[in-house]
mmCIF file of C-alpha atoms in Angstrom:
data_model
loop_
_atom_site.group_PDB
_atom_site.id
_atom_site.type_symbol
_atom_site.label_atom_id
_atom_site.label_comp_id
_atom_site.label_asym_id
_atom_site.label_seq_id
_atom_site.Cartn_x
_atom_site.Cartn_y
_atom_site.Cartn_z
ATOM 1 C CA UNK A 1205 97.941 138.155 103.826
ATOM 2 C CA UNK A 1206 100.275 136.914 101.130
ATOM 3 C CA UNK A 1207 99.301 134.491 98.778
ATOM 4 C CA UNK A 1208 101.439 131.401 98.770
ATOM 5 C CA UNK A 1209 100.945 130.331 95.218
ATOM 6 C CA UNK A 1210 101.415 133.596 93.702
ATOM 7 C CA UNK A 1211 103.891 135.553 95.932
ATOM 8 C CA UNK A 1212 107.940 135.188 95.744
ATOM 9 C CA UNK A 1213 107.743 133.574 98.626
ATOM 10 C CA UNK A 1214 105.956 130.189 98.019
ATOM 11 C CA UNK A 1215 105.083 127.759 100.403
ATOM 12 C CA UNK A 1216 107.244 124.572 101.387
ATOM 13 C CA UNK A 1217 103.865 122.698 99.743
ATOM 14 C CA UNK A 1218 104.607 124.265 96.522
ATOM 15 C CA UNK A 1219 108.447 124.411 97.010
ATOM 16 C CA UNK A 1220 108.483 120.144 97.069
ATOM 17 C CA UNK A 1221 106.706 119.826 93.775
ATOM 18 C CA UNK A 1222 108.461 122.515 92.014
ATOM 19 C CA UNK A 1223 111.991 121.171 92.512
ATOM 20 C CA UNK A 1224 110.302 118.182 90.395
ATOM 21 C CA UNK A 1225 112.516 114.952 88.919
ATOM 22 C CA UNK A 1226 111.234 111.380 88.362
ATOM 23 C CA UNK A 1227 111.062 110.004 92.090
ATOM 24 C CA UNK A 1228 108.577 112.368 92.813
ATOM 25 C CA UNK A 1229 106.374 111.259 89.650
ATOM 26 C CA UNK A 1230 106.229 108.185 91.415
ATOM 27 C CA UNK A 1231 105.084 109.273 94.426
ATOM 28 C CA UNK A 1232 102.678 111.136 92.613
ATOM 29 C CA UNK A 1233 101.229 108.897 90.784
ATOM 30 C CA UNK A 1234 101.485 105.909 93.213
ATOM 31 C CA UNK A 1235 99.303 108.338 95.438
ATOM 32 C CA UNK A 1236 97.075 108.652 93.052
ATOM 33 C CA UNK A 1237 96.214 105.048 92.286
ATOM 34 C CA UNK A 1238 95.734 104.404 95.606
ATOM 35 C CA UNK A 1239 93.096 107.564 96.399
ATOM 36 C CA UNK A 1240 91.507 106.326 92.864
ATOM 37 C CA UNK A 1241 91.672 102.559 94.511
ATOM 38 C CA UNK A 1242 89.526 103.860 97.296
ATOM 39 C CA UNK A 1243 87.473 105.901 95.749
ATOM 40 C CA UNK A 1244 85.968 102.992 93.964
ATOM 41 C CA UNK A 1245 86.066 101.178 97.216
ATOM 42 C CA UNK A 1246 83.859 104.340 98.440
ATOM 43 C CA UNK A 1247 81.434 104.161 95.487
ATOM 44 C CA UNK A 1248 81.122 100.288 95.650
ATOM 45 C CA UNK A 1249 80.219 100.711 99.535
ATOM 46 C CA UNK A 1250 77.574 103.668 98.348
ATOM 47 C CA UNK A 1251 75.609 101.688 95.586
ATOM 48 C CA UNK A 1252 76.993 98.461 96.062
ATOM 49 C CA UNK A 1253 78.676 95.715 94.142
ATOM 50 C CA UNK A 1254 78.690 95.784 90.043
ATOM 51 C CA UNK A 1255 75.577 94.988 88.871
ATOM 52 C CA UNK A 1256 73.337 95.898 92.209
ATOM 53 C CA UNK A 1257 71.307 99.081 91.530
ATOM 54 C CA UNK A 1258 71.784 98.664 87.603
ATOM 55 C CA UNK A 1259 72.434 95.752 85.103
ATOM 56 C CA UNK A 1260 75.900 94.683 84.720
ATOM 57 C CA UNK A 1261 77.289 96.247 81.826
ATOM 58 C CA UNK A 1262 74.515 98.904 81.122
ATOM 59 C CA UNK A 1263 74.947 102.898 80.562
ATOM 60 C CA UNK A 1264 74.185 103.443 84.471
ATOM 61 C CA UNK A 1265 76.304 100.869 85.276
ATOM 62 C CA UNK A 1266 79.109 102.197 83.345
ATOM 63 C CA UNK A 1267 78.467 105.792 85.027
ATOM 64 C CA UNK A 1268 77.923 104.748 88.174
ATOM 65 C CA UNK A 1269 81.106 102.691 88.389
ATOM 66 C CA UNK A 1270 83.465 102.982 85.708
ATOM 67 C CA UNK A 1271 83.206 107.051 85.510
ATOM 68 C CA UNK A 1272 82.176 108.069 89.046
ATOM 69 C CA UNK A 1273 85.489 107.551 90.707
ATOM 70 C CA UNK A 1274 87.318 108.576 87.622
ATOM 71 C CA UNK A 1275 85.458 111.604 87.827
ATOM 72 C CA UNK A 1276 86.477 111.884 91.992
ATOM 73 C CA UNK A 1277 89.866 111.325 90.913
ATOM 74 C CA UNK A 1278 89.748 113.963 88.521
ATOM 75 C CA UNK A 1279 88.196 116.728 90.623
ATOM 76 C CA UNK A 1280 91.663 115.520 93.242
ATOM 77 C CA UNK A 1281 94.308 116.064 90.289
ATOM 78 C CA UNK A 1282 92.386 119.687 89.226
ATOM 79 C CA UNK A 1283 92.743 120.566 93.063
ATOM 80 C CA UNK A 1284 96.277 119.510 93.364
ATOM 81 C CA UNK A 1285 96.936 121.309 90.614
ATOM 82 C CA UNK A 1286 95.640 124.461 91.841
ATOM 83 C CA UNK A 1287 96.707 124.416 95.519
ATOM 84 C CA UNK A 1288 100.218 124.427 93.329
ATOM 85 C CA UNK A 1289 99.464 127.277 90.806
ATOM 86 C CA UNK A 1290 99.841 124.455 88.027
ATOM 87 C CA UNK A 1291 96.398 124.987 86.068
ATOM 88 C CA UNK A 1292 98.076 127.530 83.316
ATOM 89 C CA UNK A 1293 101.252 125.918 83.035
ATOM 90 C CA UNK A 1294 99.532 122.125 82.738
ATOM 91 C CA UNK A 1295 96.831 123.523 80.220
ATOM 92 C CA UNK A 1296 98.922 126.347 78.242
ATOM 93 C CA UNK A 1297 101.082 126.057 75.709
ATOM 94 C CA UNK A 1298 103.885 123.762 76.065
ATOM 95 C CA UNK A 1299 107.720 125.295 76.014
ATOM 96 C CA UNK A 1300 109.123 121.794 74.116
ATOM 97 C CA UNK A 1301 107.575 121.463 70.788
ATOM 98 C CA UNK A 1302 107.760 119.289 67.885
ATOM 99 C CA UNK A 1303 108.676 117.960 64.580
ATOM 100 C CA UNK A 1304 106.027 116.705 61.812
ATOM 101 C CA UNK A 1305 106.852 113.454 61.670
ATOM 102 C CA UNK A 1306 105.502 112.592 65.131
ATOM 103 C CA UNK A 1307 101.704 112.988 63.802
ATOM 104 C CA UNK A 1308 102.114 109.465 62.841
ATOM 105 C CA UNK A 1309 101.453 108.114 66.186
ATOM 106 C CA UNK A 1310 98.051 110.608 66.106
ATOM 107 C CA UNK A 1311 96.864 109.285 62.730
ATOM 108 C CA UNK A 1312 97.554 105.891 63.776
ATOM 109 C CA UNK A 1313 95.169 105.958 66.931
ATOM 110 C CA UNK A 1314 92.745 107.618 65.352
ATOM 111 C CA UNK A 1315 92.649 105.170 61.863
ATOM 112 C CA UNK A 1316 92.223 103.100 65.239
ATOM 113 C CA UNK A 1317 89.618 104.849 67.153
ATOM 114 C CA UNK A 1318 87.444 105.351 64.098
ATOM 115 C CA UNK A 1319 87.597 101.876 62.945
ATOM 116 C CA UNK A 1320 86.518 100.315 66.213
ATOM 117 C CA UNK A 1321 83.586 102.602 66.250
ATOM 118 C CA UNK A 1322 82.718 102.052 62.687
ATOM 119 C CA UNK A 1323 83.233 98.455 63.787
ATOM 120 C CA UNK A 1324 80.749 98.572 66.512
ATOM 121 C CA UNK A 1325 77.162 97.198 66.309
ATOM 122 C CA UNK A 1326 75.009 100.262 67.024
ATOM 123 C CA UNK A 1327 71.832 98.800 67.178
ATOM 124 C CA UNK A 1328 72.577 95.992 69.758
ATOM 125 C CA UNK A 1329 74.857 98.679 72.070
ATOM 126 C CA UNK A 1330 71.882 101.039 72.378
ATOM 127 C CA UNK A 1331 72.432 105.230 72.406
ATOM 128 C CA UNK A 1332 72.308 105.095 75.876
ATOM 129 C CA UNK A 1333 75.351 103.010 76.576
ATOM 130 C CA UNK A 1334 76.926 104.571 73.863
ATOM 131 C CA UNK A 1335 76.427 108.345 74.907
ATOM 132 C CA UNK A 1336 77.414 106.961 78.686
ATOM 133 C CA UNK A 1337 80.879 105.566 77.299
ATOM 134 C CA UNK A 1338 81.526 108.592 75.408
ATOM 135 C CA UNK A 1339 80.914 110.907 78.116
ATOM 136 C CA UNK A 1340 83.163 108.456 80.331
ATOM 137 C CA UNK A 1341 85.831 108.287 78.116
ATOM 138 C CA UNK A 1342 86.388 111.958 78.175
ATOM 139 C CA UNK A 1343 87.145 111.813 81.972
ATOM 140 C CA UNK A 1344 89.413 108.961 81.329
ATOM 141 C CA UNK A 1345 91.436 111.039 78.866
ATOM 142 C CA UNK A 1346 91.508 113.757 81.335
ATOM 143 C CA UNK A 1347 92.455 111.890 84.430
ATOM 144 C CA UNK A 1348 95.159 109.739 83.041
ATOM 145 C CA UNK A 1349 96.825 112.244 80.982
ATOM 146 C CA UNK A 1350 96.580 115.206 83.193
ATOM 147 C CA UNK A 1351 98.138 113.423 85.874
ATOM 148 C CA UNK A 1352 101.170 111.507 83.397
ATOM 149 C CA UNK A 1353 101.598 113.618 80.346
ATOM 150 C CA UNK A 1354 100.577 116.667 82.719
ATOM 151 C CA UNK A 1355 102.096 116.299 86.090
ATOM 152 C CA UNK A 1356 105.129 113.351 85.602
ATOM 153 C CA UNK A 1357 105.823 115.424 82.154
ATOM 154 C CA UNK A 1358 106.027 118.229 84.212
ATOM 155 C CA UNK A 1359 107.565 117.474 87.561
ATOM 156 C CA UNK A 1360 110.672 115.963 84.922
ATOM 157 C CA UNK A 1361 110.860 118.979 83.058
ATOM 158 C CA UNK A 1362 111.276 120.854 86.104
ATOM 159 C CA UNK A 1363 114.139 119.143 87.216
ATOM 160 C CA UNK A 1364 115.989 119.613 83.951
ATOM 161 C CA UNK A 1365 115.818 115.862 82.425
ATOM 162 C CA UNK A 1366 116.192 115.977 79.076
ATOM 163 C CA UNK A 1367 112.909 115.229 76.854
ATOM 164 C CA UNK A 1368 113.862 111.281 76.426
ATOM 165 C CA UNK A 1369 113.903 110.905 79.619
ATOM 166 C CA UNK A 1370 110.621 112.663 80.225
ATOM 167 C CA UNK A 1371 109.298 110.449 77.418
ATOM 168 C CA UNK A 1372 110.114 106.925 78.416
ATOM 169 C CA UNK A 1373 109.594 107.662 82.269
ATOM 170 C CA UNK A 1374 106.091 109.554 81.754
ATOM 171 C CA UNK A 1375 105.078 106.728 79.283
ATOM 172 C CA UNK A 1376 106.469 103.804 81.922
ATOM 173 C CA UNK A 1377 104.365 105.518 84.630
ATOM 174 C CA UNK A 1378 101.159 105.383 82.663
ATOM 175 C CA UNK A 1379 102.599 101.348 81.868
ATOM 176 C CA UNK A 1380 102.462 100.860 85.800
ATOM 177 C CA UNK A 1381 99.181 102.384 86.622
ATOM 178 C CA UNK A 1382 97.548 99.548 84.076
ATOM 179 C CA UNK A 1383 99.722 96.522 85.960
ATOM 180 C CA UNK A 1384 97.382 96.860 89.161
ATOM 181 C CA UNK A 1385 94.870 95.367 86.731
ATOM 182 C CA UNK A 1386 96.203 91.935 87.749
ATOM 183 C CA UNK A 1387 94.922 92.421 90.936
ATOM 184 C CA UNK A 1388 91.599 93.958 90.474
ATOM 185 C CA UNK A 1389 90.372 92.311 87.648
ATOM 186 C CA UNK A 1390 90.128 88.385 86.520
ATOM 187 C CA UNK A 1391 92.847 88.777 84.186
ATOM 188 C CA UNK A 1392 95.656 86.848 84.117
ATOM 189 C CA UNK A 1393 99.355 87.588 84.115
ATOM 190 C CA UNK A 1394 100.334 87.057 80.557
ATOM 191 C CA UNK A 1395 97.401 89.528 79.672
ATOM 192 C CA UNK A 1396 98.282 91.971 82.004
ATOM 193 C CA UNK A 1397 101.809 92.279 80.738
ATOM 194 C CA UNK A 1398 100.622 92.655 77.381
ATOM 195 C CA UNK A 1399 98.576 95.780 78.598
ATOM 196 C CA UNK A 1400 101.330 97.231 80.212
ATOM 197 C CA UNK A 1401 103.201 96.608 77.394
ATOM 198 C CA UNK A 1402 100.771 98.801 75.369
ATOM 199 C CA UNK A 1403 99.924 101.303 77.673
ATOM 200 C CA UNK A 1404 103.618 102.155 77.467
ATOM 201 C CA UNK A 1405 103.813 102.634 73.837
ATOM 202 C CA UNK A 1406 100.324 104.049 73.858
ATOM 203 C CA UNK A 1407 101.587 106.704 76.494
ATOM 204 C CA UNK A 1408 104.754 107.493 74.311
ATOM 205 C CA UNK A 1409 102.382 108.295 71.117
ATOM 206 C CA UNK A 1410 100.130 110.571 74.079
ATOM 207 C CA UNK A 1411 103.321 111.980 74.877
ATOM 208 C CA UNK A 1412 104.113 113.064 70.944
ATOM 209 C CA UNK A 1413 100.708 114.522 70.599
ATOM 210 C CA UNK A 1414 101.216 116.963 73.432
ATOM 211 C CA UNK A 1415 104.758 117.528 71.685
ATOM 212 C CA UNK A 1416 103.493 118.023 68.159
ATOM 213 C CA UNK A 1417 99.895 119.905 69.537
ATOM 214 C CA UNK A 1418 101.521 121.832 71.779
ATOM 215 C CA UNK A 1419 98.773 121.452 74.254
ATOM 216 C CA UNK A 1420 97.453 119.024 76.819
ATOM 217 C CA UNK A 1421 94.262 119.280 75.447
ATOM 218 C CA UNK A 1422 94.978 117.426 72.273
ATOM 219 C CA UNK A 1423 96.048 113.906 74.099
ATOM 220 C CA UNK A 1424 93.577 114.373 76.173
ATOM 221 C CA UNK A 1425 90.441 114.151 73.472
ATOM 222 C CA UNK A 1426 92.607 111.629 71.512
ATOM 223 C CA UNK A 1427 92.837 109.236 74.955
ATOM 224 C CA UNK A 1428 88.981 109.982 75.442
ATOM 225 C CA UNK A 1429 88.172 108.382 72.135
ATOM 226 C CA UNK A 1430 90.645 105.470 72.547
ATOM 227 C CA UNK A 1431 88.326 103.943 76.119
ATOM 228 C CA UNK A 1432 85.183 104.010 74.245
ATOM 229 C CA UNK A 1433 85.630 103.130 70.975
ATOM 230 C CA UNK A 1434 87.722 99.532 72.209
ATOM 231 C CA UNK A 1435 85.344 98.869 75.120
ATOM 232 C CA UNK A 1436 82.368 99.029 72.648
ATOM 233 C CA UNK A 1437 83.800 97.367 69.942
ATOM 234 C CA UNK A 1438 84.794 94.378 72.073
ATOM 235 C CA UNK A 1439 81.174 94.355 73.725
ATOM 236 C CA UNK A 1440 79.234 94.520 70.308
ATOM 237 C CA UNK A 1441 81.007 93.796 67.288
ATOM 238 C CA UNK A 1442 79.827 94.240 63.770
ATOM 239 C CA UNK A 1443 80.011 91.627 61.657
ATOM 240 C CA UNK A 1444 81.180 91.363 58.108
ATOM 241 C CA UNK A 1445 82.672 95.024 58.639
ATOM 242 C CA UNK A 1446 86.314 94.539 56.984
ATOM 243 C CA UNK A 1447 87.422 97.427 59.093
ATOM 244 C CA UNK A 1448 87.078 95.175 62.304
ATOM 245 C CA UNK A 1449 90.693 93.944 61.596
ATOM 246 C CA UNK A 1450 91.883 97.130 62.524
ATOM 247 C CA UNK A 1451 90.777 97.160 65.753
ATOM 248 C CA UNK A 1452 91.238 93.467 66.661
ATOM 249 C CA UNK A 1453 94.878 94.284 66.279
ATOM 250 C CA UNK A 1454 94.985 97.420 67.958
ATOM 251 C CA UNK A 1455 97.474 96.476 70.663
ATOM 252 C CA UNK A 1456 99.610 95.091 68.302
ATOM 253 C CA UNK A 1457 99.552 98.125 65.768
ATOM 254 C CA UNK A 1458 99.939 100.436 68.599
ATOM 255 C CA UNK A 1459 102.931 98.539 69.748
ATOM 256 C CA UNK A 1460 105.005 98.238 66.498
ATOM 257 C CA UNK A 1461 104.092 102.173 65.965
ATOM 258 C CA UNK A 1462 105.127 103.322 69.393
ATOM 259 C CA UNK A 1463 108.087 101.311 69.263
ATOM 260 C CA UNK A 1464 109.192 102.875 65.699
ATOM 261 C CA UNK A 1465 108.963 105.868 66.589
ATOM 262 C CA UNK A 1466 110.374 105.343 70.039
ATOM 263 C CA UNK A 1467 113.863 104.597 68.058
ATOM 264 C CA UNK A 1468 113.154 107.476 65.417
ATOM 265 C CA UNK A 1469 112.668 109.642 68.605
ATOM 266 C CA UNK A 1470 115.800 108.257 70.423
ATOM 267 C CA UNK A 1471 118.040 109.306 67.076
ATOM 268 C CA UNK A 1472 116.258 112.909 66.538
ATOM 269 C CA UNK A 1473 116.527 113.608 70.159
ATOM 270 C CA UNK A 1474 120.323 112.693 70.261
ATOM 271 C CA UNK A 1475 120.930 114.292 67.045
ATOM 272 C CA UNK A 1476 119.473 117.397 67.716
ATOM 273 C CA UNK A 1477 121.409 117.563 71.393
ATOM 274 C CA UNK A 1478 124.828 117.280 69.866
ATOM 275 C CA UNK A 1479 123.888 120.029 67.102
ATOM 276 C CA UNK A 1480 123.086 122.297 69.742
ATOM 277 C CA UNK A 1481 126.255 121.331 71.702
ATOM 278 C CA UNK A 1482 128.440 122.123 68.264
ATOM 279 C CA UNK A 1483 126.416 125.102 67.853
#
């Protein structure tokens, strides 16, 4: 029997994805919010509401129902990606590299990352919770980039769009996954914005590290060290640390950056098109 995903005959599964382009990111993704949606559903309905089988805000509660549906949804994006022959080519070396400059947006998230965990009150947040976040935040990374600077990055590459293009819609996808928050959570509408304001900018510096890394892996460890290190800092502050400035502006310092180097991007991108056009 021939195999579908490796033959020169592929099957009309695999055919769909490969012709890529943005509209089917979107599909993509919005499918994937809504199996994470009810895999949390599924997991509430299994243990029960937040703060049932384990105290609200403790290291089983943050396992149990922060990670275990990110986890599900994980497990669903590795199998999609294999039932389309993706694993290599999501995981392997990337063909569009980059230029030195776009480390900034790495060194600033991790002056970040490090500060808000140097920031954070050890003592009062316990090993436990902090081992549990830690070990949560690394299926965060994986989850959310796999599926936008993996997949959307490249479904769009597939279909030819040109690298700013792949940035901005990859980075407004990961924007839109955070603006469901308004409905899920307490938050209001003004705060929401704000986080899909950053999650945009924050996806654009995800989207240089895999550029300048060469490697999903990279954004992938750097996202797993953003969840953790903000969640604890803004449960158990440090006080009288002056590196807790850093992270109290985090949004804001990932903002200016990402937008920066969006407009540095835009130029070198443009630039470096019509030099190849003149070549």
């Amino acid at each position: 029997m021939q195999n579908p995903l490796t033959d020169e005959h592929p099957s009309a599964w695999r055919r769909f994805w490969e012709r890529g382009d943005w509209w089917r990111a979107v599909v993509l993704v919005a499918v994937y919010y809504g199996v994470y949606q009810l895999l949390s559903l599924l997991v509430g309905a299994v243990f029960g509401e937040e703060g049932g089988i384990a105290e609200k805000g403790s290291g089983l509660d943050v396992l149990i129902y922060t990670a275990l549906p990110i986890v599900l949804g994980c497990v669903v994006l590795l199998a999609f990606a294999a039932s389309l022959g993706w694993l290599r080519e999501l995981f392997g070396p990337q063909p569009v590299r980059g230029r030195r400059w776009m480390w900034i947006g790495i060194v600033v998230v991790l002056v970040i990352n490090v500060s808000a965990l140097l920031s954070v009150d050890a003592g009062a947040a316990g090993a436990t919770l902090i081992g549990c976040w830690l070990l949560t935040g690394l299926f965060v990374g994986l989850a959310e980039e796999l599926l936008t600077r993996g997949f959307v990055v490249n479904l769009m590459r597939k279909a030819g769009r040109g690298e700013i293009a792949v940035a901005l819609v990859s980075s407004a996808l990961f924007g839109a996954l955070h603006a469901g928050n308004f409905f899920t959570t307490d938050q209001g509408l003004s705060t929401t914005a704000l986080q899909v304001v950053y999650t945009f900018f924050f996806g654009f510096l995800m989207y240089l590290a895999l550029r300048v890394t060469g490697r999903l892996i990279w954004p992938i460890l750097l996202h797993a060290s953003t969840d953790p290190s903000i969640f604890l800092f803004g449960a158990h502050p440090v006080s009288g640390n002056p590196l807790i400035l850093v992270p109290t502006f985090s949004t804001y310092l990932v903002i200016l950056t990402g937008a920066v180097l969006l407009i540095v991007f835009i130029v070198s991108e443009r630039r470096q098109a019509r030099r190849a056009a003149t070549a």
